Amino acid sequence: MKISDIPEKEYLLPGNAACHGCASSMCLRTVLKAIGKRTVLVVPASCTSVYQGMFPGSAIDVPVFNTVFAASASTASGIKASLEKKGVDATVVVWAGDGGTYDIGLQALSAAAERNEDILYVCYNNEMYSNTGVQRSGATPYGAWTTTTWSGKKEHRKDVAEMMIAHDIPYVATASAGYLTDLYKKIRKAKNVKGFRYVEILAPCPPGWKYPMDRTVEMGRMAVETGMWILYEYENGEFRLTGLSKAIAEGKRELKDVEEYLLAQGRFAHLSQKDIGAIREYVERRWSNLAKLAGGVHAASAEFYV
Ligand SMILES: Cc1ncc(C[n+]2csc(CCOP(=O)(O)OP(=O)(O)O)c2C)c(N)n1
Ligand code: SF4
């Protein structure tokens, strides 16, 4: 599939208030194109709830329900139940940041996943709370500067996509703003799955990550090329690596050193070689764990590293 095969019809309208180079808005545009008109979007407080515009105007051309942080997944569950009762066929989609997913909305997300509600939950993960001026979240990587980790975060991030696999829901996928056709295909697939679906997108943010706004797609790709972000699907109990991550696991593409990715972003400018080493070890560990899930392909982490 080529990028030109993605439908031209727009549901996120031009002139919205997102920053130039915002991956969140690029990905929302793609997600809405993949699902189409019959979508109800549930959006908690976030950059999206700002760039969507002020009522009665809207930059989003499908119904949007703005809800509180802690209740995105339960709000979406309720909307889906009422639509079903009325016989209305529509895809109900949560579109939430990592702050709203990893931290404040986690219990409602876990509960809706456990109930296998028929909704699609999409987390755009820009690895921090952007809208309120860059604070740390549970998804912020080790070493990253934020206004609440001004000398670098001391802990590694947790991983909600892997938590969703542990919930054994029908569909889990990861995607990156660097690969929009991959995102489009995964959302098309998720749309047609019945039950709870979770898709998490790495969504670089120029002001928060401190890189020039024309490098967003490059950041999304470098994250995958260096193993900091891994593309996969979990479907009906089966886990598989996808796209470039699969090619790396199969030895068809080299895994680049993570330093290249880190040094391209001002939020990591202060890192020492020891810190970079800790991140390298983290990448190796994650590859090793996910490779085991994928059926033991190259389970020895060293084989991924060149
Ligand atoms: C309960 C509650 N706490 C704090 C806020 C303030 N607030 C609004 S948006 C936001 C950041 C959201 O971060 P994230 O979910 O990662 O989305 P992003 O801003 O990165 O798009 C915060 C803390 C709020 N609206 N409600
Ligand atoms: S701060 Fe980041 S996530 Fe928010 S609109 Fe700007 S680029 Fe997008």
Short mmCIF file of C-alpha atoms and ligand atoms in Angstrom, two decimals:
data_model
loop_
_atom_site.label_atom_id
_atom_site.label_comp_id
_atom_site.label_asym_id
_atom_site.label_seq_id
_atom_site.Cartn_x
_atom_site.Cartn_y
_atom_site.Cartn_z
CA MET A 1 0.00 0.00 0.00
CA LYS A 2 1.24 3.52 -0.87
CA ILE A 3 0.51 6.71 1.05
CA SER A 4 -1.44 7.93 -2.03
CA ASP A 5 -3.85 4.97 -1.55
CA ILE A 6 -5.13 6.54 1.71
CA PRO A 7 -8.51 8.20 0.94
CA GLU A 8 -8.46 11.95 0.28
CA LYS A 9 -11.61 12.66 2.33
CA GLU A 10 -10.68 14.70 5.40
CA TYR A 11 -12.28 14.42 8.85
CA LEU A 12 -9.62 16.45 10.67
CA LEU A 13 -9.97 19.78 8.94
CA PRO A 14 -7.15 22.12 7.87
CA GLY A 15 -6.59 25.24 9.97
CA ASN A 16 -6.82 23.40 13.30
CA ALA A 17 -4.69 24.61 16.20
CA ALA A 18 -2.10 21.79 16.36
CA CYS A 19 1.58 22.81 16.27
CA HIS A 20 3.41 22.47 12.96
CA GLY A 21 4.91 19.00 12.81
CA CYS A 22 2.44 17.56 15.35
CA ALA A 23 2.35 13.78 15.03
CA SER A 24 -0.84 13.51 17.08
CA SER A 25 -2.82 15.48 14.50
CA MET A 26 -1.16 13.66 11.56
CA CYS A 27 -2.12 10.32 13.08
CA LEU A 28 -5.66 11.38 14.05
CA ARG A 29 -6.15 12.48 10.44
CA THR A 30 -5.04 9.01 9.29
CA VAL A 31 -7.11 7.14 11.89
CA LEU A 32 -10.29 9.01 10.92
CA LYS A 33 -9.65 8.33 7.23
CA ALA A 34 -9.32 4.62 8.08
CA ILE A 35 -12.56 4.43 10.07
CA GLY A 36 -14.68 6.87 8.06
CA LYS A 37 -17.76 8.93 8.75
CA ARG A 38 -19.62 6.57 11.10
CA THR A 39 -17.32 7.31 14.04
CA VAL A 40 -17.94 8.75 17.47
CA LEU A 41 -14.76 10.08 19.03
CA VAL A 42 -14.23 10.26 22.80
CA VAL A 43 -11.45 12.69 23.74
CA PRO A 44 -10.22 13.42 27.29
CA ALA A 45 -8.30 16.57 28.21
CA SER A 46 -5.19 16.72 25.99
CA CYS A 47 -3.64 18.63 23.11
CA THR A 48 -6.40 17.16 20.93
CA SER A 49 -9.13 18.71 23.08
CA VAL A 50 -7.42 22.04 22.36
CA TYR A 51 -6.60 21.71 18.65
CA GLN A 52 -10.12 20.39 17.94
CA GLY A 53 -11.25 24.03 18.44
CA MET A 54 -13.80 25.78 20.63
CA PHE A 55 -17.50 24.93 20.73
CA PRO A 56 -19.62 25.58 18.66
CA GLY A 57 -16.84 25.28 16.06
CA SER A 58 -14.92 22.03 15.53
CA ALA A 59 -11.95 20.96 13.43
CA ILE A 60 -13.15 17.36 13.64
CA ASP A 61 -15.90 16.38 11.21
CA VAL A 62 -17.37 13.49 13.25
CA PRO A 63 -19.19 13.69 16.60
CA VAL A 64 -16.76 14.31 19.48
CA PHE A 65 -17.53 13.73 23.16
CA ASN A 66 -15.08 15.46 25.49
CA THR A 67 -14.83 13.62 28.77
CA VAL A 68 -12.81 13.68 31.98
CA PHE A 69 -9.41 12.01 32.08
CA ALA A 70 -10.38 9.14 34.34
CA ALA A 71 -13.45 8.10 32.35
CA SER A 72 -12.54 7.83 28.64
CA ALA A 73 -12.97 4.07 28.33
CA SER A 74 -16.14 4.01 30.47
CA THR A 75 -17.63 6.96 28.54
CA ALA A 76 -16.97 5.15 25.26
CA SER A 77 -18.48 1.93 26.67
CA GLY A 78 -21.66 3.81 27.61
CA ILE A 79 -21.94 5.52 24.22
CA LYS A 80 -21.50 2.20 22.41
CA ALA A 81 -24.17 0.54 24.59
CA SER A 82 -26.68 3.32 23.90
CA LEU A 83 -25.97 3.29 20.14
CA GLU A 84 -26.48 -0.49 20.09
CA LYS A 85 -29.76 -0.09 21.95
CA LYS A 86 -30.91 2.38 19.26
CA GLY A 87 -29.71 0.09 16.46
CA VAL A 88 -27.11 2.62 15.28
CA ASP A 89 -24.01 1.11 13.68
CA ALA A 90 -20.95 3.27 14.49
CA THR A 91 -17.38 2.75 15.65
CA VAL A 92 -16.77 4.33 19.05
CA VAL A 93 -13.15 5.39 19.39
CA VAL A 94 -11.25 6.76 22.37
CA TRP A 95 -8.45 9.09 21.25
CA ALA A 96 -6.29 9.80 24.29
CA GLY A 97 -2.72 10.86 25.07
CA ASP A 98 -0.34 8.80 27.19
CA GLY A 99 -1.07 10.90 30.28
CA GLY A 100 -4.76 10.06 29.85
CA THR A 101 -3.95 6.40 29.17
CA TYR A 102 -0.89 5.35 31.20
CA ASP A 103 -1.75 7.35 34.29
CA ILE A 104 -5.12 8.96 34.91
CA GLY A 105 -7.36 6.78 32.70
CA LEU A 106 -5.70 3.43 33.41
CA GLN A 107 -8.29 1.87 35.69
CA ALA A 108 -11.20 2.65 33.34
CA LEU A 109 -9.13 1.31 30.41
CA SER A 110 -8.30 -1.91 32.24
CA ALA A 111 -11.92 -2.40 33.35
CA ALA A 112 -13.33 -1.84 29.83
CA ALA A 113 -10.71 -4.22 28.38
CA GLU A 114 -11.60 -6.88 30.95
CA ARG A 115 -15.31 -6.51 30.09
CA ASN A 116 -14.33 -6.77 26.40
CA GLU A 117 -16.38 -3.70 25.51
CA ASP A 118 -16.89 -3.28 21.77
CA ILE A 119 -14.78 -0.12 21.41
CA LEU A 120 -11.48 0.92 19.85
CA TYR A 121 -9.05 2.66 22.22
CA VAL A 122 -6.24 4.57 20.52
CA CYS A 123 -3.44 6.05 22.63
CA TYR A 124 -1.22 8.59 20.89
CA ASN A 125 1.91 8.35 22.94
CA ASN A 126 4.07 11.47 22.85
CA GLU A 127 5.75 10.26 26.03
CA MET A 128 4.64 13.16 28.24
CA TYR A 129 1.82 15.54 29.16
CA SER A 130 2.21 18.03 26.28
CA ASN A 131 -0.82 20.23 26.63
CA THR A 132 0.12 21.46 30.09
CA GLY A 133 3.72 22.24 29.14
CA VAL A 134 5.64 18.94 29.15
CA GLN A 135 5.36 16.97 32.39
CA ARG A 136 6.53 13.39 32.93
CA SER A 137 4.09 10.51 32.40
CA GLY A 138 4.35 6.75 32.96
CA ALA A 139 5.32 6.55 29.27
CA THR A 140 8.25 8.99 29.48
CA PRO A 141 11.47 7.10 28.71
CA TYR A 142 14.45 6.86 31.04
CA GLY A 143 16.69 9.91 30.93
CA ALA A 144 14.24 12.24 29.19
CA TRP A 145 14.01 15.85 30.29
CA THR A 146 10.54 17.14 31.17
CA THR A 147 9.62 20.07 33.42
CA THR A 148 9.08 17.57 36.26
CA THR A 149 12.21 15.52 35.47
CA TRP A 150 14.53 18.43 34.78
CA SER A 151 17.69 16.38 35.31
CA GLY A 152 16.32 13.41 33.36
CA LYS A 153 13.74 10.77 34.33
CA LYS A 154 15.22 8.17 36.67
CA GLU A 155 12.87 5.28 35.78
CA HIS A 156 12.17 3.36 32.59
CA ARG A 157 8.69 3.68 31.09
CA LYS A 158 5.96 1.13 31.68
CA ASP A 159 4.22 -0.44 28.70
CA VAL A 160 0.44 -0.31 28.44
CA ALA A 161 0.29 -2.14 25.09
CA GLU A 162 1.90 -5.14 26.81
CA MET A 163 -0.58 -4.74 29.68
CA MET A 164 -3.37 -4.96 27.11
CA ILE A 165 -1.87 -8.20 25.77
CA ALA A 166 -2.04 -9.49 29.34
CA HIS A 167 -5.78 -8.64 29.27
CA ASP A 168 -6.00 -11.02 26.27
CA ILE A 169 -8.29 -8.69 24.29
CA PRO A 170 -9.09 -9.51 20.63
CA TYR A 171 -6.67 -7.00 19.06
CA VAL A 172 -3.62 -5.01 20.19
CA ALA A 173 -1.25 -3.18 17.83
CA THR A 174 1.55 -0.65 17.98
CA ALA A 175 2.21 1.89 15.24
CA SER A 176 4.39 4.94 14.65
CA ALA A 177 3.86 8.34 13.05
CA GLY A 178 6.83 7.37 10.86
CA TYR A 179 4.74 4.75 9.06
CA LEU A 180 1.28 6.09 8.27
CA THR A 181 0.26 3.34 5.82
CA ASP A 182 1.03 0.75 8.52
CA LEU A 183 -1.12 2.76 10.96
CA TYR A 184 -3.91 3.02 8.38
CA LYS A 185 -3.91 -0.75 7.76
CA LYS A 186 -3.91 -1.59 11.48
CA ILE A 187 -6.83 0.75 12.17
CA ARG A 188 -8.79 -0.67 9.19
CA LYS A 189 -8.25 -4.11 10.65
CA ALA A 190 -9.15 -3.00 14.20
CA LYS A 191 -12.36 -1.39 12.91
CA ASN A 192 -13.66 -4.79 11.80
CA VAL A 193 -12.77 -6.70 14.97
CA LYS A 194 -15.56 -7.23 17.50
CA GLY A 195 -14.73 -6.51 21.14
CA PHE A 196 -12.06 -4.40 22.80
CA ARG A 197 -9.23 -3.17 20.59
CA TYR A 198 -6.17 -1.20 21.65
CA VAL A 199 -3.80 0.58 19.27
CA GLU A 200 -0.88 2.64 20.55
CA ILE A 201 0.93 5.08 18.28
CA LEU A 202 4.33 6.64 18.95
CA ALA A 203 3.59 10.32 18.26
CA PRO A 204 6.69 12.57 18.40
CA CYS A 205 6.13 16.15 19.59
CA PRO A 206 8.57 18.84 18.35
CA PRO A 207 8.29 21.30 21.27
CA GLY A 208 8.31 18.59 23.95
CA TRP A 209 11.06 16.44 22.45
CA LYS A 210 13.00 19.51 21.28
CA TYR A 211 13.70 18.77 17.63
CA PRO A 212 12.89 20.86 14.51
CA MET A 213 9.26 20.48 13.37
CA ASP A 214 10.17 19.12 9.91
CA ARG A 215 11.76 15.99 11.49
CA THR A 216 8.61 14.36 12.95
CA VAL A 217 8.37 11.51 10.43
CA GLU A 218 12.12 10.94 10.74
CA MET A 219 11.82 10.68 14.56
CA GLY A 220 8.95 8.19 14.20
CA ARG A 221 11.12 6.09 11.87
CA MET A 222 14.36 6.37 13.87
CA ALA A 223 12.53 5.12 16.96
CA VAL A 224 11.69 1.90 15.11
CA GLU A 225 15.07 1.64 13.36
CA THR A 226 16.86 1.81 16.72
CA GLY A 227 14.47 -0.53 18.55
CA MET A 228 13.21 2.17 20.94
CA TRP A 229 9.74 1.51 19.49
CA ILE A 230 8.67 -1.93 18.31
CA LEU A 231 5.90 -2.56 15.78
CA TYR A 232 3.66 -5.54 16.42
CA GLU A 233 0.16 -6.99 16.44
CA TYR A 234 -1.52 -9.31 18.89
CA GLU A 235 -4.59 -10.91 17.36
CA ASN A 236 -6.69 -13.78 18.66
CA GLY A 237 -3.96 -14.82 21.07
CA GLU A 238 -1.13 -14.65 18.52
CA PHE A 239 1.70 -12.15 18.74
CA ARG A 240 3.72 -11.10 15.70
CA LEU A 241 6.25 -8.41 14.94
CA THR A 242 5.31 -6.29 11.91
CA GLY A 243 6.93 -3.96 9.36
CA LEU A 244 10.52 -2.90 9.97
CA SER A 245 10.58 -4.55 13.43
CA LYS A 246 9.83 -7.89 11.77
CA ALA A 247 12.55 -7.28 9.17
CA ILE A 248 15.04 -6.52 11.98
CA ALA A 249 14.05 -9.67 13.88
CA GLU A 250 14.50 -11.75 10.73
CA GLY A 251 17.95 -10.29 10.17
CA LYS A 252 16.88 -8.55 6.94
CA ARG A 253 17.58 -5.08 8.34
CA GLU A 254 20.18 -3.94 10.86
CA LEU A 255 19.14 -2.51 14.19
CA LYS A 256 20.75 0.94 14.45
CA ASP A 257 22.39 2.15 17.64
CA VAL A 258 20.01 4.05 19.88
CA GLU A 259 22.47 6.92 20.42
CA GLU A 260 21.63 8.31 16.96
CA TYR A 261 17.98 8.65 17.97
CA LEU A 262 18.71 10.10 21.41
CA LEU A 263 21.18 12.73 20.19
CA ALA A 264 18.66 14.02 17.63
CA GLN A 265 16.42 15.26 20.49
CA GLY A 266 17.14 18.11 22.89
CA ARG A 267 15.31 16.30 25.71
CA PHE A 268 18.19 13.81 25.82
CA ALA A 269 21.02 16.34 25.28
CA HIS A 270 22.28 16.02 28.87
CA LEU A 271 22.69 12.22 28.82
CA SER A 272 26.05 10.71 29.82
CA GLN A 273 27.48 7.62 28.10
CA LYS A 274 26.40 5.66 31.22
CA ASP A 275 22.79 6.81 30.70
CA ILE A 276 22.93 5.88 27.01
CA GLY A 277 24.27 2.47 28.05
CA ALA A 278 21.29 2.02 30.40
CA ILE A 279 18.91 2.79 27.51
CA ARG A 280 20.77 0.35 25.24
CA GLU A 281 20.31 -2.37 27.86
CA TYR A 282 16.62 -1.51 28.15
CA VAL A 283 16.19 -1.81 24.35
CA GLU A 284 17.93 -5.20 24.36
CA ARG A 285 15.73 -6.43 27.20
CA ARG A 286 12.52 -5.40 25.48
CA TRP A 287 13.57 -6.96 22.19
CA SER A 288 14.39 -10.14 23.96
CA ASN A 289 11.04 -10.24 25.78
CA LEU A 290 9.00 -9.47 22.67
CA ALA A 291 10.99 -11.91 20.58
CA LYS A 292 10.05 -14.63 23.06
CA LEU A 293 6.39 -13.65 22.65
CA ALA A 294 6.85 -13.86 18.87
CA GLY A 295 7.77 -17.53 19.22
CA GLY A 296 11.42 -17.44 20.11
CA VAL A 297 12.71 -15.88 16.87
CA HIS A 298 16.22 -14.65 17.70
CA ALA A 299 15.40 -14.85 21.41
CA ALA A 300 19.04 -14.09 22.28
CA SER A 301 18.98 -10.30 22.42
CA ALA A 302 22.60 -9.93 21.29
CA GLU A 303 21.62 -11.14 17.82
CA PHE A 304 19.52 -8.03 17.33
CA TYR A 305 22.35 -5.74 18.12
CA VAL A 306 24.86 -4.64 15.49
C1 LIG B 1 -8.04 15.41 36.45
C2 LIG B 1 -7.26 16.40 35.65
N1 LIG B 1 -5.98 16.63 35.97
C3 LIG B 1 -5.25 17.50 35.25
C4 LIG B 1 -5.80 18.16 34.17
C5 LIG B 1 -4.96 19.15 33.38
N2 LIG B 1 -4.58 18.63 32.08
C6 LIG B 1 -5.25 18.94 30.95
S1 LIG B 1 -4.56 18.31 29.56
C7 LIG B 1 -3.31 17.60 30.47
C8 LIG B 1 -2.20 16.83 29.79
C9 LIG B 1 -2.65 15.58 29.10
O1 LIG B 1 -1.56 14.81 28.71
P1 LIG B 1 -1.75 13.63 27.69
O2 LIG B 1 -2.89 12.78 28.07
O3 LIG B 1 -0.44 12.95 27.57
O4 LIG B 1 -2.13 14.35 26.32
P2 LIG B 1 -1.27 15.46 25.53
O5 LIG B 1 -1.42 16.74 26.28
O6 LIG B 1 0.15 14.98 25.50
O7 LIG B 1 -1.91 15.53 24.18
C10 LIG B 1 -3.48 17.85 31.85
C11 LIG B 1 -2.56 17.39 32.92
C12 LIG B 1 -7.16 17.90 33.87
N3 LIG B 1 -7.74 18.46 32.81
N4 LIG B 1 -7.87 17.02 34.61
S1 SF4 B 2 2.51 20.26 21.97
FE1 SF4 B 2 3.10 18.40 20.83
S2 SF4 B 2 1.31 17.01 20.87
FE2 SF4 B 2 0.62 19.08 21.49
S3 SF4 B 2 -0.16 20.00 19.57
FE3 SF4 B 2 2.02 20.62 19.80
S4 SF4 B 2 3.21 19.05 18.68
FE4 SF4 B 2 1.12 18.23 19.01
#
